[in-house]
């Protein structure tokens, strides 16, 4: 997209991730296609941030189990072709030989035709599996002002968590990156905050020619893992051409003090669960109801949610919860939970601290506690999940170290 008097920008969304740590949710879909927050997919956050930033030419590079993701993009993300805008899913094409994408940098290298065809001045490269709001136009402006060839979005994190991130170290008194280290145990703290480090968010801005040159050179290296964070960024750092963009400087319209600067990597089942719990409090840690910077999607065509039965012992109620269209809560109590479209909870049950994806059917007299149920799961009358983990494991269900029970897509439990 070309802003008035501004550079032309192409956005590349890296969406080929397998997401092994989110199994069984990724058994049948790519990680960016995993449902989130009732009506969304994880990729909707990246695409919404780009669209709200004014960047309406996007290509989504896919690979692993991409059908669900491709279908979602095709149905939900239709831009005005009259204005030259588009969101295009692009699978691995084997344009340069009989090999699939070997890494995120190789994905861009094998897709250089997209850059050549569009001829942008700037390329914004983002991941597709984080929950956050970000105005990328502010980062692009800072990138141009700095004269950088490469800019890396960075978020402040506790120094104790440095072994979980790619850590950015800066030249003193500058935003120029002096070192980019993967999961270090001895990081350099920030000058202005000794208890924090700068962690890479996996979002980048490149001058287009510099990116093309970098991925071409990377493709010639036998020792490269062909990774954006592991190889491309360190290459720019070694030449003094990489700068950090502090996510804390990003201003989002409508943001509250509580959710300002929110970013969560939902790469594990625990973080996926925790991110959902961030949505449902009275003052949410992540405010999905910010209409000034909406998270966009196609929620489907469902009737309104319905709550039925009002007697003292059979009352349909949801408290501190998000209930999507098409849901029926019939004479049961739902607490601190997220119900995706078309979930049916039958009478005399109790759902608490749980995430139920599309079309889940909960029979009468069931208790569901600290659980994630994937699409089309059927729980028969009287069956409980999350109450006795030994029983859950005997049923073949996944139980995380923190006690979250996960039921895979289409599972029909037995009494």
mmCIF file of C-alpha atoms in Angstrom:
data_model
loop_
_atom_site.group_PDB
_atom_site.id
_atom_site.type_symbol
_atom_site.label_atom_id
_atom_site.label_comp_id
_atom_site.label_asym_id
_atom_site.label_seq_id
_atom_site.Cartn_x
_atom_site.Cartn_y
_atom_site.Cartn_z
ATOM 1 C CA UNK A 1 0.000 0.000 0.000
ATOM 2 C CA UNK A 2 1.153 3.574 -0.740
ATOM 3 C CA UNK A 3 0.226 6.231 1.808
ATOM 4 C CA UNK A 4 0.100 9.817 0.582
ATOM 5 C CA UNK A 5 3.692 10.915 0.328
ATOM 6 C CA UNK A 6 4.816 7.712 2.025
ATOM 7 C CA UNK A 7 6.615 4.541 0.974
ATOM 8 C CA UNK A 8 4.908 1.590 -0.675
ATOM 9 C CA UNK A 9 4.625 -1.312 1.776
ATOM 10 C CA UNK A 10 4.128 -5.036 1.277
ATOM 11 C CA UNK A 11 3.298 -7.172 4.321
ATOM 12 C CA UNK A 12 4.476 -10.784 4.505
ATOM 13 C CA UNK A 13 2.857 -12.953 7.171
ATOM 14 C CA UNK A 14 4.814 -16.076 8.116
ATOM 15 C CA UNK A 15 2.121 -18.691 8.745
ATOM 16 C CA UNK A 16 3.748 -22.040 8.067
ATOM 17 C CA UNK A 17 4.286 -22.963 11.714
ATOM 18 C CA UNK A 18 3.592 -26.524 12.816
ATOM 19 C CA UNK A 19 2.979 -25.653 16.469
ATOM 20 C CA UNK A 20 4.025 -28.963 18.025
ATOM 21 C CA UNK A 21 3.673 -27.593 21.559
ATOM 22 C CA UNK A 22 -0.017 -26.898 20.907
ATOM 23 C CA UNK A 23 -0.860 -30.505 20.131
ATOM 24 C CA UNK A 24 -3.554 -31.818 19.924
ATOM 25 C CA UNK A 25 -5.009 -28.458 18.768
ATOM 26 C CA UNK A 26 -2.551 -28.540 15.838
ATOM 27 C CA UNK A 27 -3.140 -32.172 14.926
ATOM 28 C CA UNK A 28 -5.456 -31.111 12.102
ATOM 29 C CA UNK A 29 -4.478 -27.483 11.438
ATOM 30 C CA UNK A 30 -1.542 -25.081 11.276
ATOM 31 C CA UNK A 31 -0.843 -23.095 14.438
ATOM 32 C CA UNK A 32 -2.040 -19.754 12.944
ATOM 33 C CA UNK A 33 -5.404 -21.400 12.199
ATOM 34 C CA UNK A 34 -6.026 -22.400 15.824
ATOM 35 C CA UNK A 35 -9.279 -20.777 17.047
ATOM 36 C CA UNK A 36 -8.985 -18.145 19.745
ATOM 37 C CA UNK A 37 -11.271 -15.900 21.767
ATOM 38 C CA UNK A 38 -14.536 -17.453 20.635
ATOM 39 C CA UNK A 39 -14.814 -16.255 17.040
ATOM 40 C CA UNK A 40 -11.228 -15.607 15.909
ATOM 41 C CA UNK A 41 -8.239 -17.512 14.570
ATOM 42 C CA UNK A 42 -4.739 -16.642 15.786
ATOM 43 C CA UNK A 43 -3.827 -15.216 12.381
ATOM 44 C CA UNK A 44 -6.633 -12.636 12.674
ATOM 45 C CA UNK A 45 -4.526 -10.631 15.143
ATOM 46 C CA UNK A 46 -1.612 -10.182 12.725
ATOM 47 C CA UNK A 47 -3.888 -9.430 9.767
ATOM 48 C CA UNK A 48 -6.046 -7.014 11.793
ATOM 49 C CA UNK A 49 -2.987 -5.130 13.026
ATOM 50 C CA UNK A 50 -1.718 -4.747 9.469
ATOM 51 C CA UNK A 51 -5.128 -3.685 8.127
ATOM 52 C CA UNK A 52 -5.665 -1.179 10.941
ATOM 53 C CA UNK A 53 -2.163 0.177 10.254
ATOM 54 C CA UNK A 54 -3.251 0.929 6.683
ATOM 55 C CA UNK A 55 -1.241 -1.853 5.038
ATOM 56 C CA UNK A 56 -3.713 -3.639 2.794
ATOM 57 C CA UNK A 57 -1.438 -5.661 0.545
ATOM 58 C CA UNK A 58 -0.640 -8.852 2.416
ATOM 59 C CA UNK A 59 0.685 -12.256 1.441
ATOM 60 C CA UNK A 60 0.425 -15.158 3.863
ATOM 61 C CA UNK A 61 3.096 -17.837 3.431
ATOM 62 C CA UNK A 62 1.647 -21.225 4.409
ATOM 63 C CA UNK A 63 2.932 -24.787 4.495
ATOM 64 C CA UNK A 64 1.952 -27.144 7.345
ATOM 65 C CA UNK A 65 -1.643 -28.509 7.222
ATOM 66 C CA UNK A 66 -2.772 -25.277 5.622
ATOM 67 C CA UNK A 67 -6.290 -26.130 4.389
ATOM 68 C CA UNK A 68 -8.111 -24.760 7.444
ATOM 69 C CA UNK A 69 -5.983 -21.610 7.337
ATOM 70 C CA UNK A 70 -6.425 -21.098 3.587
ATOM 71 C CA UNK A 71 -10.189 -21.565 3.895
ATOM 72 C CA UNK A 72 -10.411 -19.040 6.731
ATOM 73 C CA UNK A 73 -8.401 -16.413 4.850
ATOM 74 C CA UNK A 74 -10.432 -16.933 1.693
ATOM 75 C CA UNK A 75 -13.769 -16.613 3.521
ATOM 76 C CA UNK A 76 -12.933 -13.908 6.054
ATOM 77 C CA UNK A 77 -10.304 -11.681 4.459
ATOM 78 C CA UNK A 78 -11.638 -10.171 1.250
ATOM 79 C CA UNK A 79 -10.200 -6.784 0.344
ATOM 80 C CA UNK A 80 -11.322 -4.328 -2.321
ATOM 81 C CA UNK A 81 -9.636 -5.416 -5.526
ATOM 82 C CA UNK A 82 -10.803 -2.153 -7.080
ATOM 83 C CA UNK A 83 -8.251 -0.380 -4.888
ATOM 84 C CA UNK A 84 -5.550 -2.990 -5.491
ATOM 85 C CA UNK A 85 -5.759 -4.447 -1.998
ATOM 86 C CA UNK A 86 -5.523 -8.145 -1.179
ATOM 87 C CA UNK A 87 -4.782 -10.845 1.369
ATOM 88 C CA UNK A 88 -3.342 -13.771 -0.571
ATOM 89 C CA UNK A 89 -2.467 -17.159 0.952
ATOM 90 C CA UNK A 90 0.652 -18.468 -0.790
ATOM 91 C CA UNK A 91 1.638 -22.118 -0.222
ATOM 92 C CA UNK A 92 5.150 -23.476 -0.701
ATOM 93 C CA UNK A 93 5.466 -23.530 -4.495
ATOM 94 C CA UNK A 94 8.824 -25.259 -5.059
ATOM 95 C CA UNK A 95 9.722 -22.484 -7.480
ATOM 96 C CA UNK A 96 13.467 -22.992 -6.908
ATOM 97 C CA UNK A 97 13.621 -26.771 -6.722
ATOM 98 C CA UNK A 98 11.937 -29.804 -5.241
ATOM 99 C CA UNK A 99 12.071 -28.688 -1.626
ATOM 100 C CA UNK A 100 9.664 -27.213 0.887
ATOM 101 C CA UNK A 101 10.400 -24.189 3.062
ATOM 102 C CA UNK A 102 13.445 -24.979 5.210
ATOM 103 C CA UNK A 103 12.782 -22.049 7.557
ATOM 104 C CA UNK A 104 11.213 -18.601 7.708
ATOM 105 C CA UNK A 105 14.040 -16.952 5.741
ATOM 106 C CA UNK A 106 13.877 -19.679 3.114
ATOM 107 C CA UNK A 107 10.121 -19.130 2.862
ATOM 108 C CA UNK A 108 10.779 -15.524 1.843
ATOM 109 C CA UNK A 109 13.660 -16.536 -0.441
ATOM 110 C CA UNK A 110 11.443 -19.017 -2.273
ATOM 111 C CA UNK A 111 8.756 -16.325 -2.558
ATOM 112 C CA UNK A 112 10.869 -13.440 -3.851
ATOM 113 C CA UNK A 113 8.614 -13.282 -6.908
ATOM 114 C CA UNK A 114 6.003 -11.671 -4.628
ATOM 115 C CA UNK A 115 8.374 -8.804 -3.825
ATOM 116 C CA UNK A 116 9.501 -8.488 -7.421
ATOM 117 C CA UNK A 117 5.894 -8.277 -8.642
ATOM 118 C CA UNK A 118 4.798 -5.709 -6.035
ATOM 119 C CA UNK A 119 8.014 -3.621 -6.043
ATOM 120 C CA UNK A 120 7.564 -2.198 -2.526
ATOM 121 C CA UNK A 121 9.932 0.218 -0.823
ATOM 122 C CA UNK A 122 9.378 -1.436 2.562
ATOM 123 C CA UNK A 123 8.558 -5.022 3.553
ATOM 124 C CA UNK A 124 6.891 -5.687 6.898
ATOM 125 C CA UNK A 125 7.405 -9.293 8.028
ATOM 126 C CA UNK A 126 5.274 -10.575 10.899
ATOM 127 C CA UNK A 127 4.474 -13.821 12.640
ATOM 128 C CA UNK A 128 0.950 -15.208 12.666
ATOM 129 C CA UNK A 129 0.529 -16.695 16.116
ATOM 130 C CA UNK A 130 0.712 -13.928 18.740
ATOM 131 C CA UNK A 131 -2.105 -12.109 20.537
ATOM 132 C CA UNK A 132 -1.555 -8.330 20.626
ATOM 133 C CA UNK A 133 -2.386 -4.968 19.071
ATOM 134 C CA UNK A 134 0.266 -3.001 17.192
ATOM 135 C CA UNK A 135 0.314 -0.053 14.788
ATOM 136 C CA UNK A 136 2.974 -1.065 12.304
ATOM 137 C CA UNK A 137 2.910 2.346 10.600
ATOM 138 C CA UNK A 138 4.609 3.811 13.688
ATOM 139 C CA UNK A 139 7.352 1.205 13.436
ATOM 140 C CA UNK A 140 7.789 1.873 9.709
ATOM 141 C CA UNK A 141 8.131 5.616 10.375
ATOM 142 C CA UNK A 142 10.771 4.967 13.038
ATOM 143 C CA UNK A 143 12.561 2.583 10.657
ATOM 144 C CA UNK A 144 12.787 5.241 7.965
ATOM 145 C CA UNK A 145 13.931 7.914 10.432
ATOM 146 C CA UNK A 146 16.715 5.693 11.765
ATOM 147 C CA UNK A 147 18.103 4.873 8.335
ATOM 148 C CA UNK A 148 18.101 1.194 9.298
ATOM 149 C CA UNK A 149 18.015 -1.613 6.780
ATOM 150 C CA UNK A 150 16.357 -3.858 9.373
ATOM 151 C CA UNK A 151 14.192 -2.996 12.379
ATOM 152 C CA UNK A 152 13.165 -5.541 15.006
ATOM 153 C CA UNK A 153 10.072 -5.072 17.194
ATOM 154 C CA UNK A 154 11.097 -5.591 20.809
ATOM 155 C CA UNK A 155 9.171 -5.915 24.045
ATOM 156 C CA UNK A 156 10.501 -5.469 27.560
ATOM 157 C CA UNK A 157 10.492 -8.672 29.582
ATOM 158 C CA UNK A 158 11.827 -9.654 33.035
ATOM 159 C CA UNK A 159 15.519 -10.541 32.871
ATOM 160 C CA UNK A 160 14.736 -13.856 34.577
ATOM 161 C CA UNK A 161 12.832 -14.915 31.428
ATOM 162 C CA UNK A 162 15.695 -14.181 29.027
ATOM 163 C CA UNK A 163 16.233 -17.894 28.347
ATOM 164 C CA UNK A 164 12.791 -18.000 26.705
ATOM 165 C CA UNK A 165 13.406 -15.353 24.022
ATOM 166 C CA UNK A 166 15.674 -14.028 21.365
ATOM 167 C CA UNK A 167 17.303 -11.203 23.355
ATOM 168 C CA UNK A 168 18.304 -7.861 21.847
ATOM 169 C CA UNK A 169 21.275 -5.942 23.252
ATOM 170 C CA UNK A 170 21.752 -2.293 22.280
ATOM 171 C CA UNK A 171 24.698 0.030 21.818
ATOM 172 C CA UNK A 172 24.879 2.447 24.742
ATOM 173 C CA UNK A 173 22.684 5.468 24.194
ATOM 174 C CA UNK A 174 21.346 4.112 20.906
ATOM 175 C CA UNK A 175 18.641 1.876 19.447
ATOM 176 C CA UNK A 176 21.201 0.212 17.189
ATOM 177 C CA UNK A 177 21.412 -3.506 17.974
ATOM 178 C CA UNK A 178 24.868 -4.610 19.094
ATOM 179 C CA UNK A 179 23.977 -8.273 19.678
ATOM 180 C CA UNK A 180 21.065 -10.593 19.019
ATOM 181 C CA UNK A 181 21.287 -13.678 21.221
ATOM 182 C CA UNK A 182 19.019 -16.704 21.261
ATOM 183 C CA UNK A 183 17.787 -17.638 24.772
ATOM 184 C CA UNK A 184 20.872 -16.464 26.703
ATOM 185 C CA UNK A 185 21.398 -17.184 30.395
ATOM 186 C CA UNK A 186 23.676 -14.152 30.913
ATOM 187 C CA UNK A 187 21.942 -11.245 29.123
ATOM 188 C CA UNK A 188 22.868 -7.591 29.359
ATOM 189 C CA UNK A 189 20.067 -5.694 31.158
ATOM 190 C CA UNK A 190 18.592 -2.493 29.792
ATOM 191 C CA UNK A 191 20.389 0.723 30.696
ATOM 192 C CA UNK A 192 17.236 2.348 32.022
ATOM 193 C CA UNK A 193 15.809 -0.799 33.661
ATOM 194 C CA UNK A 194 18.318 -3.256 35.171
ATOM 195 C CA UNK A 195 15.600 -5.847 35.809
ATOM 196 C CA UNK A 196 14.528 -6.097 32.166
ATOM 197 C CA UNK A 197 15.752 -7.189 28.758
ATOM 198 C CA UNK A 198 14.467 -6.509 25.240
ATOM 199 C CA UNK A 199 12.926 -9.611 23.676
ATOM 200 C CA UNK A 200 12.244 -10.004 19.982
ATOM 201 C CA UNK A 201 8.537 -10.171 19.091
ATOM 202 C CA UNK A 202 9.198 -11.859 15.742
ATOM 203 C CA UNK A 203 8.022 -8.779 13.808
ATOM 204 C CA UNK A 204 10.378 -6.974 11.425
ATOM 205 C CA UNK A 205 10.548 -4.039 9.027
ATOM 206 C CA UNK A 206 13.024 -4.162 6.146
ATOM 207 C CA UNK A 207 14.051 -1.907 3.348
ATOM 208 C CA UNK A 208 12.984 -4.108 0.438
ATOM 209 C CA UNK A 209 16.314 -4.250 -1.421
ATOM 210 C CA UNK A 210 18.174 -5.066 1.789
ATOM 211 C CA UNK A 211 15.807 -7.959 2.578
ATOM 212 C CA UNK A 212 16.110 -9.416 -0.920
ATOM 213 C CA UNK A 213 19.905 -9.248 -0.728
ATOM 214 C CA UNK A 214 19.962 -10.790 2.760
ATOM 215 C CA UNK A 215 17.815 -13.840 1.985
ATOM 216 C CA UNK A 216 19.740 -14.464 -1.233
ATOM 217 C CA UNK A 217 23.049 -14.463 0.620
ATOM 218 C CA UNK A 218 21.577 -16.611 3.368
ATOM 219 C CA UNK A 219 20.454 -19.203 0.820
ATOM 220 C CA UNK A 220 24.097 -19.651 -0.262
ATOM 221 C CA UNK A 221 25.320 -20.481 3.260
ATOM 222 C CA UNK A 222 25.701 -24.146 4.125
ATOM 223 C CA UNK A 223 25.737 -23.413 7.869
ATOM 224 C CA UNK A 224 22.493 -21.423 7.943
ATOM 225 C CA UNK A 225 19.238 -22.677 9.449
ATOM 226 C CA UNK A 226 17.434 -20.245 7.122
ATOM 227 C CA UNK A 227 15.663 -18.554 10.015
ATOM 228 C CA UNK A 228 14.700 -14.878 10.228
ATOM 229 C CA UNK A 229 15.590 -14.481 13.898
ATOM 230 C CA UNK A 230 18.462 -16.933 13.976
ATOM 231 C CA UNK A 231 20.240 -15.968 10.757
ATOM 232 C CA UNK A 232 18.887 -12.905 8.925
ATOM 233 C CA UNK A 233 18.715 -10.500 11.873
ATOM 234 C CA UNK A 234 22.202 -11.449 13.199
ATOM 235 C CA UNK A 235 23.555 -10.824 9.703
ATOM 236 C CA UNK A 236 22.173 -7.273 9.737
ATOM 237 C CA UNK A 237 23.483 -6.817 13.294
ATOM 238 C CA UNK A 238 26.998 -7.861 12.248
ATOM 239 C CA UNK A 239 26.968 -5.106 9.618
ATOM 240 C CA UNK A 240 25.594 -2.459 12.002
ATOM 241 C CA UNK A 241 22.343 -2.146 10.036
ATOM 242 C CA UNK A 242 19.794 -3.404 12.582
ATOM 243 C CA UNK A 243 17.798 -1.247 15.012
ATOM 244 C CA UNK A 244 15.283 -2.083 17.724
ATOM 245 C CA UNK A 245 11.794 -0.669 17.908
ATOM 246 C CA UNK A 246 10.505 -0.609 21.492
ATOM 247 C CA UNK A 247 6.927 -1.920 21.519
ATOM 248 C CA UNK A 248 6.337 0.202 24.606
ATOM 249 C CA UNK A 249 6.426 3.292 22.360
ATOM 250 C CA UNK A 250 3.533 2.017 20.235
ATOM 251 C CA UNK A 251 0.305 3.952 20.804
ATOM 252 C CA UNK A 252 -3.007 2.254 20.042
ATOM 253 C CA UNK A 253 -6.273 4.240 19.880
ATOM 254 C CA UNK A 254 -8.717 3.146 22.547
ATOM 255 C CA UNK A 255 -6.136 1.230 24.594
ATOM 256 C CA UNK A 256 -6.668 1.132 28.347
ATOM 257 C CA UNK A 257 -3.884 1.430 30.893
ATOM 258 C CA UNK A 258 -4.531 -2.187 31.822
ATOM 259 C CA UNK A 259 -4.114 -3.651 28.347
ATOM 260 C CA UNK A 260 -1.621 -1.161 26.898
ATOM 261 C CA UNK A 261 1.418 -3.002 25.549
ATOM 262 C CA UNK A 262 -0.205 -6.450 25.861
ATOM 263 C CA UNK A 263 1.562 -9.201 23.906
ATOM 264 C CA UNK A 264 1.384 -12.912 24.447
ATOM 265 C CA UNK A 265 3.109 -15.722 22.601
ATOM 266 C CA UNK A 266 0.557 -18.545 22.696
ATOM 267 C CA UNK A 267 3.083 -21.204 21.770
ATOM 268 C CA UNK A 268 2.197 -23.612 24.584
ATOM 269 C CA UNK A 269 -1.067 -25.015 25.867
ATOM 270 C CA UNK A 270 -0.634 -23.171 29.174
ATOM 271 C CA UNK A 271 -0.044 -19.806 27.472
ATOM 272 C CA UNK A 272 -2.997 -20.432 25.123
ATOM 273 C CA UNK A 273 -5.207 -21.112 28.147
ATOM 274 C CA UNK A 274 -3.843 -18.127 30.093
ATOM 275 C CA UNK A 275 -4.448 -15.795 27.137
ATOM 276 C CA UNK A 276 -8.110 -16.807 27.158
ATOM 277 C CA UNK A 277 -8.371 -16.142 30.872
ATOM 278 C CA UNK A 278 -6.933 -12.664 30.166
ATOM 279 C CA UNK A 279 -10.095 -11.924 28.144
ATOM 280 C CA UNK A 280 -12.834 -12.702 30.629
ATOM 281 C CA UNK A 281 -12.249 -10.551 33.711
ATOM 282 C CA UNK A 282 -14.399 -7.461 34.356
ATOM 283 C CA UNK A 283 -11.410 -5.266 33.466
ATOM 284 C CA UNK A 284 -9.726 -7.548 30.926
ATOM 285 C CA UNK A 285 -5.954 -7.706 30.676
ATOM 286 C CA UNK A 286 -6.502 -7.793 26.912
ATOM 287 C CA UNK A 287 -9.556 -5.763 25.915
ATOM 288 C CA UNK A 288 -11.152 -7.444 22.926
ATOM 289 C CA UNK A 289 -13.853 -4.733 23.025
ATOM 290 C CA UNK A 290 -11.642 -1.901 21.744
ATOM 291 C CA UNK A 291 -13.674 -0.741 18.741
ATOM 292 C CA UNK A 292 -11.109 1.890 17.776
ATOM 293 C CA UNK A 293 -8.644 -0.877 16.827
ATOM 294 C CA UNK A 294 -10.917 -3.855 16.086
ATOM 295 C CA UNK A 295 -9.794 -7.433 15.681
ATOM 296 C CA UNK A 296 -11.431 -8.413 12.404
ATOM 297 C CA UNK A 297 -12.762 -11.782 11.287
ATOM 298 C CA UNK A 298 -15.809 -13.469 9.775
ATOM 299 C CA UNK A 299 -17.774 -14.855 12.734
ATOM 300 C CA UNK A 300 -20.153 -16.874 10.559
ATOM 301 C CA UNK A 301 -23.933 -16.831 10.404
ATOM 302 C CA UNK A 302 -25.330 -18.003 13.721
ATOM 303 C CA UNK A 303 -28.392 -16.997 15.726
ATOM 304 C CA UNK A 304 -27.894 -15.080 18.986
ATOM 305 C CA UNK A 305 -26.767 -16.917 22.110
ATOM 306 C CA UNK A 306 -29.598 -18.169 24.323
ATOM 307 C CA UNK A 307 -29.877 -18.851 28.060
ATOM 308 C CA UNK A 308 -32.830 -20.945 29.129
ATOM 309 C CA UNK A 309 -34.523 -22.201 32.305
ATOM 310 C CA UNK A 310 -34.894 -19.950 35.322
ATOM 311 C CA UNK A 311 -35.865 -22.113 38.260
ATOM 312 C CA UNK A 312 -33.738 -22.136 41.405
ATOM 313 C CA UNK A 313 -32.184 -25.528 40.634
ATOM 314 C CA UNK A 314 -32.098 -25.242 36.843
ATOM 315 C CA UNK A 315 -30.907 -21.846 35.724
ATOM 316 C CA UNK A 316 -28.920 -21.001 32.580
ATOM 317 C CA UNK A 317 -26.264 -18.490 33.663
ATOM 318 C CA UNK A 318 -22.852 -17.276 32.433
ATOM 319 C CA UNK A 319 -20.640 -15.165 34.720
ATOM 320 C CA UNK A 320 -17.291 -13.531 33.813
ATOM 321 C CA UNK A 321 -17.482 -15.368 30.493
ATOM 322 C CA UNK A 322 -17.557 -14.758 26.737
ATOM 323 C CA UNK A 323 -20.406 -16.545 24.962
ATOM 324 C CA UNK A 324 -20.444 -16.546 21.152
ATOM 325 C CA UNK A 325 -23.396 -16.591 18.770
ATOM 326 C CA UNK A 326 -25.275 -19.840 18.351
ATOM 327 C CA UNK A 327 -24.575 -21.009 21.907
ATOM 328 C CA UNK A 328 -27.313 -22.410 24.146
ATOM 329 C CA UNK A 329 -26.718 -22.536 27.888
ATOM 330 C CA UNK A 330 -29.584 -24.629 29.175
ATOM 331 C CA UNK A 331 -29.969 -24.766 32.936
ATOM 332 C CA UNK A 332 -26.218 -24.820 33.681
ATOM 333 C CA UNK A 333 -23.673 -22.474 35.239
ATOM 334 C CA UNK A 334 -20.766 -21.160 33.128
ATOM 335 C CA UNK A 335 -17.995 -19.294 34.970
ATOM 336 C CA UNK A 336 -14.797 -17.639 33.719
ATOM 337 C CA UNK A 337 -14.986 -19.448 30.394
ATOM 338 C CA UNK A 338 -14.971 -18.792 26.655
ATOM 339 C CA UNK A 339 -17.652 -20.479 24.534
ATOM 340 C CA UNK A 340 -17.114 -20.462 20.766
ATOM 341 C CA UNK A 341 -20.000 -20.502 18.269
ATOM 342 C CA UNK A 342 -22.691 -23.166 18.437
ATOM 343 C CA UNK A 343 -21.716 -24.676 21.800
ATOM 344 C CA UNK A 344 -24.582 -26.398 23.622
ATOM 345 C CA UNK A 345 -24.415 -26.877 27.395
ATOM 346 C CA UNK A 346 -27.265 -29.021 28.668
ATOM 347 C CA UNK A 347 -28.863 -28.791 32.118
ATOM 348 C CA UNK A 348 -27.452 -29.300 35.601
ATOM 349 C CA UNK A 349 -23.834 -28.814 34.541
ATOM 350 C CA UNK A 350 -20.974 -26.583 35.646
ATOM 351 C CA UNK A 351 -18.376 -25.164 33.249
ATOM 352 C CA UNK A 352 -15.563 -23.215 34.913
ATOM 353 C CA UNK A 353 -12.218 -21.805 33.780
ATOM 354 C CA UNK A 354 -12.523 -23.519 30.407
ATOM 355 C CA UNK A 355 -12.316 -22.908 26.656
ATOM 356 C CA UNK A 356 -14.894 -24.641 24.462
ATOM 357 C CA UNK A 357 -14.391 -24.403 20.706
ATOM 358 C CA UNK A 358 -17.047 -24.595 17.980
ATOM 359 C CA UNK A 359 -19.889 -27.121 18.110
ATOM 360 C CA UNK A 360 -18.964 -28.675 21.455
ATOM 361 C CA UNK A 361 -21.893 -30.485 23.044
ATOM 362 C CA UNK A 362 -21.909 -30.915 26.838
ATOM 363 C CA UNK A 363 -24.459 -33.396 28.169
ATOM 364 C CA UNK A 364 -26.517 -33.094 31.330
ATOM 365 C CA UNK A 365 -24.908 -33.117 34.779
ATOM 366 C CA UNK A 366 -21.343 -32.618 33.509
ATOM 367 C CA UNK A 367 -18.538 -30.734 35.235
ATOM 368 C CA UNK A 368 -15.824 -29.214 33.037
ATOM 369 C CA UNK A 369 -12.976 -27.587 34.954
ATOM 370 C CA UNK A 370 -9.749 -25.974 33.636
ATOM 371 C CA UNK A 371 -10.124 -27.649 30.250
ATOM 372 C CA UNK A 372 -9.793 -26.891 26.534
ATOM 373 C CA UNK A 373 -12.219 -28.758 24.281
ATOM 374 C CA UNK A 374 -11.522 -28.596 20.553
ATOM 375 C CA UNK A 375 -14.207 -28.442 17.883
ATOM 376 C CA UNK A 376 -16.993 -31.036 17.687
ATOM 377 C CA UNK A 377 -16.213 -32.673 21.032
ATOM 378 C CA UNK A 378 -19.167 -34.532 22.579
ATOM 379 C CA UNK A 379 -19.295 -35.064 26.340
ATOM 380 C CA UNK A 380 -22.098 -37.444 27.363
ATOM 381 C CA UNK A 381 -24.346 -37.074 30.392
ATOM 382 C CA UNK A 382 -22.642 -37.347 33.759
ATOM 383 C CA UNK A 383 -19.031 -37.226 32.491
ATOM 384 C CA UNK A 384 -16.604 -34.838 34.175
ATOM 385 C CA UNK A 385 -13.359 -33.416 32.779
ATOM 386 C CA UNK A 386 -10.677 -31.789 34.889
ATOM 387 C CA UNK A 387 -12.013 -33.130 38.192
ATOM 388 C CA UNK A 388 -9.853 -36.279 38.420
ATOM 389 C CA UNK A 389 -6.719 -36.159 36.262
ATOM 390 C CA UNK A 390 -6.061 -39.886 36.623
ATOM 391 C CA UNK A 391 -9.437 -40.541 35.033
ATOM 392 C CA UNK A 392 -8.682 -37.939 32.339
ATOM 393 C CA UNK A 393 -5.412 -39.668 31.464
ATOM 394 C CA UNK A 394 -7.104 -43.080 31.339
ATOM 395 C CA UNK A 395 -9.469 -41.590 28.763
ATOM 396 C CA UNK A 396 -6.395 -40.703 26.662
ATOM 397 C CA UNK A 397 -6.742 -36.963 27.214
ATOM 398 C CA UNK A 398 -3.792 -34.574 27.369
ATOM 399 C CA UNK A 399 -3.100 -33.135 30.826
ATOM 400 C CA UNK A 400 -0.475 -30.376 31.086
ATOM 401 C CA UNK A 401 1.913 -30.031 34.009
ATOM 402 C CA UNK A 402 -0.248 -27.188 35.342
ATOM 403 C CA UNK A 403 -3.366 -29.356 35.237
ATOM 404 C CA UNK A 404 -5.099 -28.144 32.093
ATOM 405 C CA UNK A 405 -6.967 -30.948 30.311
ATOM 406 C CA UNK A 406 -7.139 -30.863 26.504
ATOM 407 C CA UNK A 407 -9.631 -32.842 24.427
ATOM 408 C CA UNK A 408 -8.797 -33.230 20.747
ATOM 409 C CA UNK A 409 -10.990 -32.289 17.805
ATOM 410 C CA UNK A 410 -14.017 -34.512 17.177
ATOM 411 C CA UNK A 411 -13.529 -36.648 20.294
ATOM 412 C CA UNK A 412 -16.703 -38.392 21.440
ATOM 413 C CA UNK A 413 -16.177 -39.359 25.078
ATOM 414 C CA UNK A 414 -17.866 -42.384 26.602
ATOM 415 C CA UNK A 415 -19.442 -42.771 30.012
#
